JSON list of C-alpha atoms in Angstrom, two decimals:
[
{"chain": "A", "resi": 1, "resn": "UNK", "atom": "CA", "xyz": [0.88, 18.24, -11.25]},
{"chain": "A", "resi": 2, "resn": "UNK", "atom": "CA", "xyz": [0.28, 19.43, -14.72]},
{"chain": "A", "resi": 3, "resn": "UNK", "atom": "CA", "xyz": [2.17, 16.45, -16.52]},
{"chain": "A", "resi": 4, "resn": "UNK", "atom": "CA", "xyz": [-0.23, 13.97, -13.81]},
{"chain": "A", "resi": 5, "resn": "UNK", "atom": "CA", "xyz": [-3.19, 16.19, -15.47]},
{"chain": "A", "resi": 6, "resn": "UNK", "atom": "CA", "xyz": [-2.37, 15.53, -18.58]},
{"chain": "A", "resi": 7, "resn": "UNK", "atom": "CA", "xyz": [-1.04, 12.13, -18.54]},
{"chain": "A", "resi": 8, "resn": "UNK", "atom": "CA", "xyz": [-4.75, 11.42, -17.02]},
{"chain": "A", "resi": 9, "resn": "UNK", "atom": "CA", "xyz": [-6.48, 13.35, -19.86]},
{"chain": "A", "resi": 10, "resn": "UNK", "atom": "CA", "xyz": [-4.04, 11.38, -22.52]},
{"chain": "A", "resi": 11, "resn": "UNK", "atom": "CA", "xyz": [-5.24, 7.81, -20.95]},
{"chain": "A", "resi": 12, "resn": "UNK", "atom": "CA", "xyz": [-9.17, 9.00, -20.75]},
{"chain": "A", "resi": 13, "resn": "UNK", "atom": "CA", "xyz": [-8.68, 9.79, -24.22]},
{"chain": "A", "resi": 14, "resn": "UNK", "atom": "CA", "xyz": [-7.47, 6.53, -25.52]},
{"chain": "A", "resi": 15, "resn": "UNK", "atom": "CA", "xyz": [-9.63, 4.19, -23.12]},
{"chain": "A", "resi": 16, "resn": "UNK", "atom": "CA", "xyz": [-13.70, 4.01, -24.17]},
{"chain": "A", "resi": 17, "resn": "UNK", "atom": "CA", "xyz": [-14.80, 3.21, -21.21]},
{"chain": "A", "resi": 18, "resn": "UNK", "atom": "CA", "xyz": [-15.02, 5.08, -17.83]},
{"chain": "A", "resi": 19, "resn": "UNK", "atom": "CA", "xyz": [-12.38, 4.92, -15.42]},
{"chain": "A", "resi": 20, "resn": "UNK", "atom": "CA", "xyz": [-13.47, 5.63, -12.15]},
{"chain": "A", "resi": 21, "resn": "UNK", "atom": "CA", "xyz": [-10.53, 4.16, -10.19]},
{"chain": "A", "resi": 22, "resn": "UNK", "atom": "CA", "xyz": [-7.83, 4.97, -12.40]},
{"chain": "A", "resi": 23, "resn": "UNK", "atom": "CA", "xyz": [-5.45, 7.27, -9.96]},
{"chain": "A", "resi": 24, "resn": "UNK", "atom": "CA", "xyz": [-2.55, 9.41, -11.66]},
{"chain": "A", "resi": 25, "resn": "UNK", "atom": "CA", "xyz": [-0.70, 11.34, -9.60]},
{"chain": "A", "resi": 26, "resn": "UNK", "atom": "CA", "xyz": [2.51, 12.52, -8.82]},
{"chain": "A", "resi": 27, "resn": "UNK", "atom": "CA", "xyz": [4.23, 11.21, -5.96]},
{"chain": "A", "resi": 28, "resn": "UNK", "atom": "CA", "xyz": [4.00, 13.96, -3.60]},
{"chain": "A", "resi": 29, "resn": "UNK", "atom": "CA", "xyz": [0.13, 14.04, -4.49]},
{"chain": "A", "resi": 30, "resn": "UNK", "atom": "CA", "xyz": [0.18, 10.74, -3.72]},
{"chain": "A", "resi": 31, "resn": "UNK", "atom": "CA", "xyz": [1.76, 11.17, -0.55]},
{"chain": "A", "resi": 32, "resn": "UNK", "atom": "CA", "xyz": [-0.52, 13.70, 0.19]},
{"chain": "A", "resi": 33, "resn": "UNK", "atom": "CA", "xyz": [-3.69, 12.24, -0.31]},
{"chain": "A", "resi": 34, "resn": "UNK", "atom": "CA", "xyz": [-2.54, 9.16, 1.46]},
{"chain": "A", "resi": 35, "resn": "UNK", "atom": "CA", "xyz": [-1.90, 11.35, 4.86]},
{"chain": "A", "resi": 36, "resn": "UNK", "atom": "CA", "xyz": [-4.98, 13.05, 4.67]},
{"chain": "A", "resi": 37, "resn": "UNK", "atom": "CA", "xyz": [-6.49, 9.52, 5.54]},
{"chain": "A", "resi": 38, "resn": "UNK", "atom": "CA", "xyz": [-4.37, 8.23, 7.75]},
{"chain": "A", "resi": 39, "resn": "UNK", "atom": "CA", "xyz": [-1.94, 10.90, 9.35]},
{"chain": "A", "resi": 40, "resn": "UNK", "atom": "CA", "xyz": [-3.31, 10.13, 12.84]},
{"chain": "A", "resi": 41, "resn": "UNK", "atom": "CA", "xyz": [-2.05, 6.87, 12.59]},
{"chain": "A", "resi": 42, "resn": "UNK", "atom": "CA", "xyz": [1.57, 8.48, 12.63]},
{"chain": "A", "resi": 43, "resn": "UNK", "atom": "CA", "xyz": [1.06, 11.01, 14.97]},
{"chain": "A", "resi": 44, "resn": "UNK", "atom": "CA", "xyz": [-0.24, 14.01, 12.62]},
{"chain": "A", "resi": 45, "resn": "UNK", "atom": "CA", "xyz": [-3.46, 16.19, 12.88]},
{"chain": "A", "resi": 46, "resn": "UNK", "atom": "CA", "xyz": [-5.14, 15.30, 9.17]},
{"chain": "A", "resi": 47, "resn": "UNK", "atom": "CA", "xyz": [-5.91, 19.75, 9.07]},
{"chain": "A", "resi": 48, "resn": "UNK", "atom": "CA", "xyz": [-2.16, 19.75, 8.33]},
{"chain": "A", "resi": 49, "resn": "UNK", "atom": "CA", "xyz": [-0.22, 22.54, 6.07]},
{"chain": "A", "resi": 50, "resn": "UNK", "atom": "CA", "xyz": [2.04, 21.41, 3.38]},
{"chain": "A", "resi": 51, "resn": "UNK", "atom": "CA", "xyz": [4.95, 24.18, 3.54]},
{"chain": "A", "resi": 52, "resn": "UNK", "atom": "CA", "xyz": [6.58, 24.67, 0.02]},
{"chain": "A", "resi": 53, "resn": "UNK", "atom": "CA", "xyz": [10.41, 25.33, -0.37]},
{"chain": "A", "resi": 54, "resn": "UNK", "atom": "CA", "xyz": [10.00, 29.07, 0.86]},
{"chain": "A", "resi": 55, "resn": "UNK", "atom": "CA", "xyz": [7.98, 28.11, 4.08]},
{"chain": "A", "resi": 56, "resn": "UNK", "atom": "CA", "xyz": [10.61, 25.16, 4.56]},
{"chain": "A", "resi": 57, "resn": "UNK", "atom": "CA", "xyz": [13.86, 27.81, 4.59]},
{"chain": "A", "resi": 58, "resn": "UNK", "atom": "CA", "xyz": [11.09, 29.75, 6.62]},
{"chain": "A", "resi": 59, "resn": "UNK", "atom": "CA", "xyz": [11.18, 27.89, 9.51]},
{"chain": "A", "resi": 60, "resn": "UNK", "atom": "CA", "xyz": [14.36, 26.75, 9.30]},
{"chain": "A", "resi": 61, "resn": "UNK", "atom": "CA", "xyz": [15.90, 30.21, 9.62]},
{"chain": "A", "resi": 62, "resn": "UNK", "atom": "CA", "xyz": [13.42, 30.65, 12.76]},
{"chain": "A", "resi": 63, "resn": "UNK", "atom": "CA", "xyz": [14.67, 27.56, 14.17]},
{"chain": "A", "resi": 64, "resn": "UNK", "atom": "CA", "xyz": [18.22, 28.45, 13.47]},
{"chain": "A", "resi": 65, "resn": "UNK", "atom": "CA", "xyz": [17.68, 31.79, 15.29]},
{"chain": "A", "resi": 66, "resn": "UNK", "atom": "CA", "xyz": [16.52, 30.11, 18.25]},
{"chain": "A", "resi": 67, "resn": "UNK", "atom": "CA", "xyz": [19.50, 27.61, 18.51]},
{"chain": "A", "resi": 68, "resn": "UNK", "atom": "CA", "xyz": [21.91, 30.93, 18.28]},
{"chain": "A", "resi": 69, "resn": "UNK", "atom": "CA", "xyz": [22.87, 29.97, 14.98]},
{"chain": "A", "resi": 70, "resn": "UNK", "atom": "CA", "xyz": [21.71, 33.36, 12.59]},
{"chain": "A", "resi": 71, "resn": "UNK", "atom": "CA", "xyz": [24.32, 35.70, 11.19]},
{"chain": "A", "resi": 72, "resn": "UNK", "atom": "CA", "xyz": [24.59, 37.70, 8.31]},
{"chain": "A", "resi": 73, "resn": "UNK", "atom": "CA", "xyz": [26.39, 35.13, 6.33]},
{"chain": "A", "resi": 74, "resn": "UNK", "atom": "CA", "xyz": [23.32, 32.49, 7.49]},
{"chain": "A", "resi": 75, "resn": "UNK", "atom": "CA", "xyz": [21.63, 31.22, 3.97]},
{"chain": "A", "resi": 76, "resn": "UNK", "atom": "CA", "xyz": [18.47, 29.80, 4.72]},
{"chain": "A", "resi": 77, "resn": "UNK", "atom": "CA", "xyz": [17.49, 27.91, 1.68]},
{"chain": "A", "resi": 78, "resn": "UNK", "atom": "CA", "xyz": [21.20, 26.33, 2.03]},
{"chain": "A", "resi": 79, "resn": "UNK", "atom": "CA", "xyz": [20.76, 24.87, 5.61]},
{"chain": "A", "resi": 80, "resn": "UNK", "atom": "CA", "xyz": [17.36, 24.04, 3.95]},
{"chain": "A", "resi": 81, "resn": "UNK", "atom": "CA", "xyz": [18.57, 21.40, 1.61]},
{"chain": "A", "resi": 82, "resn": "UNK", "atom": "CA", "xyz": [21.17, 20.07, 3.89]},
{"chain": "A", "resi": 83, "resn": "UNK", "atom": "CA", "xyz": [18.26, 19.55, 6.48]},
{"chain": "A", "resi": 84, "resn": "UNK", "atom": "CA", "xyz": [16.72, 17.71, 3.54]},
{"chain": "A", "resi": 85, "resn": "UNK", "atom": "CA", "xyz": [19.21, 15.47, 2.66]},
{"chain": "A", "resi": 86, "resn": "UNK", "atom": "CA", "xyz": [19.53, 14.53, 6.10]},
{"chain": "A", "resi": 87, "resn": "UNK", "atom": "CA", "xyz": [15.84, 13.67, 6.31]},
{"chain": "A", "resi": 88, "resn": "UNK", "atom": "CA", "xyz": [15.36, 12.00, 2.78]},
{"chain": "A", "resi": 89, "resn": "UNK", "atom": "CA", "xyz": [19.01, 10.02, 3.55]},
{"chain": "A", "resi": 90, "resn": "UNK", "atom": "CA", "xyz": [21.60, 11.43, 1.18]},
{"chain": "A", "resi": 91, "resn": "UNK", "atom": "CA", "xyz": [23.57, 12.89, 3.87]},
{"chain": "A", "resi": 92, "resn": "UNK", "atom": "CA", "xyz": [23.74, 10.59, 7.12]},
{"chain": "A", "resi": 93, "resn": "UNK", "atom": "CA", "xyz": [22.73, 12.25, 10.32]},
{"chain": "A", "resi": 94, "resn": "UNK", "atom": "CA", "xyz": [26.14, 11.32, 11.93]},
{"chain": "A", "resi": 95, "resn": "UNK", "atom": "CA", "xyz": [28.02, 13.05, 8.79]},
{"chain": "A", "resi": 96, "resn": "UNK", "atom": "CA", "xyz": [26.70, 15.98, 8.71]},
{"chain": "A", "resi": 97, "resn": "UNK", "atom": "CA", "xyz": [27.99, 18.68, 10.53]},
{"chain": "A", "resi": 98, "resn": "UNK", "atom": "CA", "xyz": [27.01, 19.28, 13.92]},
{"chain": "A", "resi": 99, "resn": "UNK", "atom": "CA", "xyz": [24.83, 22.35, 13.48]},
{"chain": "A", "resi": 100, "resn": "UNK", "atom": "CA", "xyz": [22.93, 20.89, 10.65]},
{"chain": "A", "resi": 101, "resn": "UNK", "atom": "CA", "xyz": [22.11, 17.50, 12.97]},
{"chain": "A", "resi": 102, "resn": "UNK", "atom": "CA", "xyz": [20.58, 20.08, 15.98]},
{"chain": "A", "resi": 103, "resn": "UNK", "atom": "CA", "xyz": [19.21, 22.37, 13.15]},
{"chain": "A", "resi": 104, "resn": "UNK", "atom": "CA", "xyz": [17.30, 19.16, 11.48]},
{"chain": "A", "resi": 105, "resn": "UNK", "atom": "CA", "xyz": [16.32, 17.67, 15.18]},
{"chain": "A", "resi": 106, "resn": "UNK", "atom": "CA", "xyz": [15.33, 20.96, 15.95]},
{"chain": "A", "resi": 107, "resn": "UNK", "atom": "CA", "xyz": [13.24, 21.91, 12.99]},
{"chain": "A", "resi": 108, "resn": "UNK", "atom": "CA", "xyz": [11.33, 18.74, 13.01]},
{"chain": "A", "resi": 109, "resn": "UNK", "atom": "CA", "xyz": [10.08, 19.20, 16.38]},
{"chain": "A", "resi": 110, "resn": "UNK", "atom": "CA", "xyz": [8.95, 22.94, 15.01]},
{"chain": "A", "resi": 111, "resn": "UNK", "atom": "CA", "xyz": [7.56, 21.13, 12.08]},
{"chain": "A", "resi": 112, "resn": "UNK", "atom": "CA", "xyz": [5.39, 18.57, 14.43]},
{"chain": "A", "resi": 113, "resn": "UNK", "atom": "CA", "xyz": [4.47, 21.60, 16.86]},
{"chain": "A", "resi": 114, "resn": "UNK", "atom": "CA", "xyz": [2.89, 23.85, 13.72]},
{"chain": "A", "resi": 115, "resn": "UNK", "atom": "CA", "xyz": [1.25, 20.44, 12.22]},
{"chain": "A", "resi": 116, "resn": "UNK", "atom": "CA", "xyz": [2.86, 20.98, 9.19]},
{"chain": "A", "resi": 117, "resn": "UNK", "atom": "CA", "xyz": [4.50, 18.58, 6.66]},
{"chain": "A", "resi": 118, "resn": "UNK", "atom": "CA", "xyz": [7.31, 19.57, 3.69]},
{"chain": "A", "resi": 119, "resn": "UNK", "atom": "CA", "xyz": [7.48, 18.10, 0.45]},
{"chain": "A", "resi": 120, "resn": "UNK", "atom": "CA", "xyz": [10.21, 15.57, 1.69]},
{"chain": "A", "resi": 121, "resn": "UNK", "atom": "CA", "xyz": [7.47, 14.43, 4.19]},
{"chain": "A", "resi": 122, "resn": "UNK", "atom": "CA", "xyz": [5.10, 13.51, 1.70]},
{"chain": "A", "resi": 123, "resn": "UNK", "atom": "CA", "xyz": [7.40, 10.90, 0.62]},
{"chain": "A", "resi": 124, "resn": "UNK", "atom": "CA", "xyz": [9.15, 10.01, 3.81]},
{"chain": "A", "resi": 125, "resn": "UNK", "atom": "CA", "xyz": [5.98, 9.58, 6.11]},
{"chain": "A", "resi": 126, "resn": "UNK", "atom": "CA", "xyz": [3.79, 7.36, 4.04]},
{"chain": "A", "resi": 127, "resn": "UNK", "atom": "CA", "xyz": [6.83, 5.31, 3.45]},
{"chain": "A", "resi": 128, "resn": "UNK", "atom": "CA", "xyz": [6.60, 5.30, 7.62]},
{"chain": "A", "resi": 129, "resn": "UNK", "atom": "CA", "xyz": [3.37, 4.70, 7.67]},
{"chain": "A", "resi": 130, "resn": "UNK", "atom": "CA", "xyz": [3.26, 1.73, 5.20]},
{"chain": "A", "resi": 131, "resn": "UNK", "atom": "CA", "xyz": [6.17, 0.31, 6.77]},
{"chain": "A", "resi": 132, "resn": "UNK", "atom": "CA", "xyz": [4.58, 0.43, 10.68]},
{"chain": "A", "resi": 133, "resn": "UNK", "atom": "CA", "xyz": [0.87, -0.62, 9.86]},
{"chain": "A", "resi": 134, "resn": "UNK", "atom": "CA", "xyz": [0.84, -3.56, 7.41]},
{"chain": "A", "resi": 135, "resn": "UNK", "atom": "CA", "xyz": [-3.10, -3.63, 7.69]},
{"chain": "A", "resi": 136, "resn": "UNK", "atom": "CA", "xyz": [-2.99, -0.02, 5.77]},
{"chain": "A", "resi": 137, "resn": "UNK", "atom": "CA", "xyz": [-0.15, -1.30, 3.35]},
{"chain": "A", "resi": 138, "resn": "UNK", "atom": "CA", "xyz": [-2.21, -4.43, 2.75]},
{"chain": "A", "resi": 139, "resn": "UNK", "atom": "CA", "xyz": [-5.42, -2.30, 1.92]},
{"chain": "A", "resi": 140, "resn": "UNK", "atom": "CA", "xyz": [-3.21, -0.44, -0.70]},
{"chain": "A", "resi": 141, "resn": "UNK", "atom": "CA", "xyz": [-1.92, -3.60, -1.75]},
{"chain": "A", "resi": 142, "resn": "UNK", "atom": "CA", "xyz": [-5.98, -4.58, -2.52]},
{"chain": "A", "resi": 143, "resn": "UNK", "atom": "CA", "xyz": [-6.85, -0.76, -4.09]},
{"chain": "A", "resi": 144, "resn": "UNK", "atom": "CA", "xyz": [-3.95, -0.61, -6.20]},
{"chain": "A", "resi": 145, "resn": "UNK", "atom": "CA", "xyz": [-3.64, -3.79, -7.97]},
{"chain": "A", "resi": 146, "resn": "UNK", "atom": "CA", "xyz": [-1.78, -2.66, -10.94]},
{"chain": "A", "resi": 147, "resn": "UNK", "atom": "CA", "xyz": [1.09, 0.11, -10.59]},
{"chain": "A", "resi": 148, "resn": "UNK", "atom": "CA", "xyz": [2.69, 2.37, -13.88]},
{"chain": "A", "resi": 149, "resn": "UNK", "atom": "CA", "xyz": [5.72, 4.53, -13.28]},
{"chain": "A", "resi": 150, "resn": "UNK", "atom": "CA", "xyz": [6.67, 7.38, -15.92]},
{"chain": "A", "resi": 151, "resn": "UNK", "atom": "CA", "xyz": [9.67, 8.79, -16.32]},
{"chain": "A", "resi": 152, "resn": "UNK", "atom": "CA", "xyz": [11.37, 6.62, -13.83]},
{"chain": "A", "resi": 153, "resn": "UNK", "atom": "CA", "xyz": [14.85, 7.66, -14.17]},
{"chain": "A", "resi": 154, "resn": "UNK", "atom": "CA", "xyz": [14.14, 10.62, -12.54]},
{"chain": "A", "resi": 155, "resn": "UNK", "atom": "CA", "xyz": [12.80, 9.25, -9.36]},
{"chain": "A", "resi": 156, "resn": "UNK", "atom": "CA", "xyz": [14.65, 9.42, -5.63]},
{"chain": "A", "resi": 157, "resn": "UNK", "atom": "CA", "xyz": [15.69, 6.14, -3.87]},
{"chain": "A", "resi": 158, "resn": "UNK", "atom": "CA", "xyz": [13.21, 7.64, -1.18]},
{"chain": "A", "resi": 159, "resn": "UNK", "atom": "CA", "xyz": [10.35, 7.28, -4.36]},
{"chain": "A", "resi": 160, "resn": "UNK", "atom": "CA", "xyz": [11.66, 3.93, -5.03]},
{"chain": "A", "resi": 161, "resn": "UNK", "atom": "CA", "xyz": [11.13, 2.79, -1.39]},
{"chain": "A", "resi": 162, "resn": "UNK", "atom": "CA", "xyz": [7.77, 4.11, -1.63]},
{"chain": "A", "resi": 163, "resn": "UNK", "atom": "CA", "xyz": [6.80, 2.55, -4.71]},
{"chain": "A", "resi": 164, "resn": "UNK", "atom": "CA", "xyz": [8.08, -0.71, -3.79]},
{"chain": "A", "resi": 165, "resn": "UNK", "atom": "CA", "xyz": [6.42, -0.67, -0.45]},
{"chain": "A", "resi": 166, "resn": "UNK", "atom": "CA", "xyz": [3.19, 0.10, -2.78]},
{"chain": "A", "resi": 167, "resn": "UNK", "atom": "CA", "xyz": [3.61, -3.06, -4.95]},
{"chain": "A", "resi": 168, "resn": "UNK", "atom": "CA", "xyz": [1.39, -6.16, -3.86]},
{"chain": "A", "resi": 169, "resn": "UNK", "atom": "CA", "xyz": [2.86, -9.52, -3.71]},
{"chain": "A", "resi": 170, "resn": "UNK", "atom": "CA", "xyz": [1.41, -10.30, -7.33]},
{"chain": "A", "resi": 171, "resn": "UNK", "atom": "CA", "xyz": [4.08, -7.64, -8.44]},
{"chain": "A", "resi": 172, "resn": "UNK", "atom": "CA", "xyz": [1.87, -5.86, -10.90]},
{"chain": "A", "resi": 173, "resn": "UNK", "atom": "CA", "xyz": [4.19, -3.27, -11.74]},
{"chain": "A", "resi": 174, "resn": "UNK", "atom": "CA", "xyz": [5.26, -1.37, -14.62]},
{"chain": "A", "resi": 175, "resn": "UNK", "atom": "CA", "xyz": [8.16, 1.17, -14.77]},
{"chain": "A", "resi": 176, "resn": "UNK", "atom": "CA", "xyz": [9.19, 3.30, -18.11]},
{"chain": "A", "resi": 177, "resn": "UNK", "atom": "CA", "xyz": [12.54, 4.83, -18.31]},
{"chain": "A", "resi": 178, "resn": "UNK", "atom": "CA", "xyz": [15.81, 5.94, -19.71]},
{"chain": "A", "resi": 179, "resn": "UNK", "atom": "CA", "xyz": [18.98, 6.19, -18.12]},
{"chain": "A", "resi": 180, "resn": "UNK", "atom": "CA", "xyz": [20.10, 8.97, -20.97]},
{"chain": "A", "resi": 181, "resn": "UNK", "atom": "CA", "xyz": [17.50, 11.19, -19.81]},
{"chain": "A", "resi": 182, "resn": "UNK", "atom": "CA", "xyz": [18.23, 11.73, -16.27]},
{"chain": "A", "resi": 183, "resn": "UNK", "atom": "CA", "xyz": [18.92, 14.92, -15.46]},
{"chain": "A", "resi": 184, "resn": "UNK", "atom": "CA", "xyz": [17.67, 15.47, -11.84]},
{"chain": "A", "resi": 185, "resn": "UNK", "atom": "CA", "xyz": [20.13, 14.40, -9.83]},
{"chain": "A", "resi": 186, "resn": "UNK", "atom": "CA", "xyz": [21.22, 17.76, -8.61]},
{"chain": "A", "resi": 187, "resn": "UNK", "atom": "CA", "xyz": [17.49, 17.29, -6.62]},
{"chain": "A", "resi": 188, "resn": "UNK", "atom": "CA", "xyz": [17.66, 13.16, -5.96]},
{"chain": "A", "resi": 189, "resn": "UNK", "atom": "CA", "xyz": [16.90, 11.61, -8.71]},
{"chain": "A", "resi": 190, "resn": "UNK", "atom": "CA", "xyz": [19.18, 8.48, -8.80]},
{"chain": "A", "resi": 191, "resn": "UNK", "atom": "CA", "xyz": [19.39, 6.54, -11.91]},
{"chain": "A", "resi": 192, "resn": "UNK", "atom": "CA", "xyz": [20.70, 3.39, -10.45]},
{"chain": "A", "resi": 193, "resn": "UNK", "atom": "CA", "xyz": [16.99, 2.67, -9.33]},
{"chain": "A", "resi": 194, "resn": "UNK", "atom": "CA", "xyz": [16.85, 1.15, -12.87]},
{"chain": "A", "resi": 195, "resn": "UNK", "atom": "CA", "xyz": [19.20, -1.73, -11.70]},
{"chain": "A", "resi": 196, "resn": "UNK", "atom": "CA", "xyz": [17.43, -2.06, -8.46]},
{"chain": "A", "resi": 197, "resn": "UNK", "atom": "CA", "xyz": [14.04, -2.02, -9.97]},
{"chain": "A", "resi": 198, "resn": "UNK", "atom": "CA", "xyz": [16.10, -5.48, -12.07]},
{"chain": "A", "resi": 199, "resn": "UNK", "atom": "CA", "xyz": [17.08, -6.83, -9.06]},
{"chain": "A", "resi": 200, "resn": "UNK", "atom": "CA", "xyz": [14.67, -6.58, -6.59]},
{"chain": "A", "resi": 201, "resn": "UNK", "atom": "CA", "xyz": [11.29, -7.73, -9.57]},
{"chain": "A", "resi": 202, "resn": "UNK", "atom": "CA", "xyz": [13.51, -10.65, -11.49]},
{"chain": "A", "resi": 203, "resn": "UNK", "atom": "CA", "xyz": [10.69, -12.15, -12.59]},
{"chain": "A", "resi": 204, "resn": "UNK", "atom": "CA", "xyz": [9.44, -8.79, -14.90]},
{"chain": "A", "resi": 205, "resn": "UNK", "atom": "CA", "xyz": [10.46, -8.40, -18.57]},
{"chain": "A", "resi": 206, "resn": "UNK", "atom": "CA", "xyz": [12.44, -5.56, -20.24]},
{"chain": "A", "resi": 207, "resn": "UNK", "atom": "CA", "xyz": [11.36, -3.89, -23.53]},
{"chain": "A", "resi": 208, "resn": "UNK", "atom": "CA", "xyz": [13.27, -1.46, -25.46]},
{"chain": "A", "resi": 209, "resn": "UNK", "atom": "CA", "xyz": [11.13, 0.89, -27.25]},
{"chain": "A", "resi": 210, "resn": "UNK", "atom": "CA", "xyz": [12.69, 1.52, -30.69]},
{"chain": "A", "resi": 211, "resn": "UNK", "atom": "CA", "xyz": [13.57, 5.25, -31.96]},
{"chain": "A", "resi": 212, "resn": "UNK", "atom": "CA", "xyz": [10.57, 5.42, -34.55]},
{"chain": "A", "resi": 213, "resn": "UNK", "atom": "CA", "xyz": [7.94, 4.58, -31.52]},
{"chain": "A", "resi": 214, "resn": "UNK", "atom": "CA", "xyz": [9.12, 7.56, -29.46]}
]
């Protein structure tokens, strides 16, 4: 959220004129503000809570406790991220161990019953939402005509569905990266989004930005 603040202040700086519909934004802010218009459409209340990585491993241990599964040696913040990668697709449902499929079944139904999204959700449902209601994808089609992505070695292949879901059929889309700075896989960011951002927009141009410019 900081980097979104100042990457806004940096463009207000260099552009005269007023920008009133200039959005920057993280993706999870993004996420976020697009739920708050539309999370009926998907089932949600729009008063929801957005539970951060402690209220996540929260719940989960409360929803492990009521499946029987709590002992000593139970690490919350562990079962956590496997519930995560199950939801967000690294780890398929049918792969991961059986506990971890009831725990995730389990805590999404807890999840829906307290009206509360995590931070996985604010990627995961818009990308349901967009992909269920083409009039609301079309309208963001129309509002965002033109679409930037910073630092986009660093973004998730659930980000990358998002974003391309986002893109309009004039494919007005801009993407900076390098592959020698990615460094967050350990938390989903998957480099190889370069070579699917080249394959799936053929018809964009690639610029390599010389050592003196950065």
């Amino acid at each position: 959220n900081k980097a979104a603040r100042e990457m806004a202040q940096r463009v207000k700086a260099l552009v005269p004129k007023k920008l009133a519909r200039l959005t920057v934004s993280t993706f999870h802010a993004f996420g976020a503000r697009m739920l708050r218009e539309h999370a009926g459409l998907v089932g949600w209340r729009p008063n929801f809570t957005i539970y951060d990585a402690q209220d996540q491993a929260q719940l989960v241990k409360e929803t492990a406790r009521e499946l029987g599964m709590v002992t000593e040696a139970f690490d919350a913040r562990k079962a956590a991220a496997l519930v995560s990668s199950v939801k967000t697709g690294r780890l398929e449902a049918r792969r991961a161990p059986r506990e971890i499929a009831a725990l995730y079944k389990a805590y999404q139904a807890s999840r829906k019953l307290y009206n509360a999204f995590d931070f996985d959700d604010l990627i995961m449902v818009p990308i349901e939402l967009l992909k269920t209601h083409p009039d609301v994808r079309q309208a963001y089609h129309e509002r965002f005509r033109y679409l930037l992505v910073d630092e986009f070695q660093d973004t998730s292949s659930a980000q990358y569905e998002l974003m391309h879901l986002l893109v309009g059929p004039a494919g007005n889309i801009c993407v900076v990266g390098d592959d020698d700075q990615s460094i967050y896989s350990w938390r989903g960011a998957d480099y190889a989004n370069i070579l699917r951002f080249e394959r799936d927009f053929p018809g964009t141009r690639q610029v390599t930005l010389d050592q003196n410019y950065r």
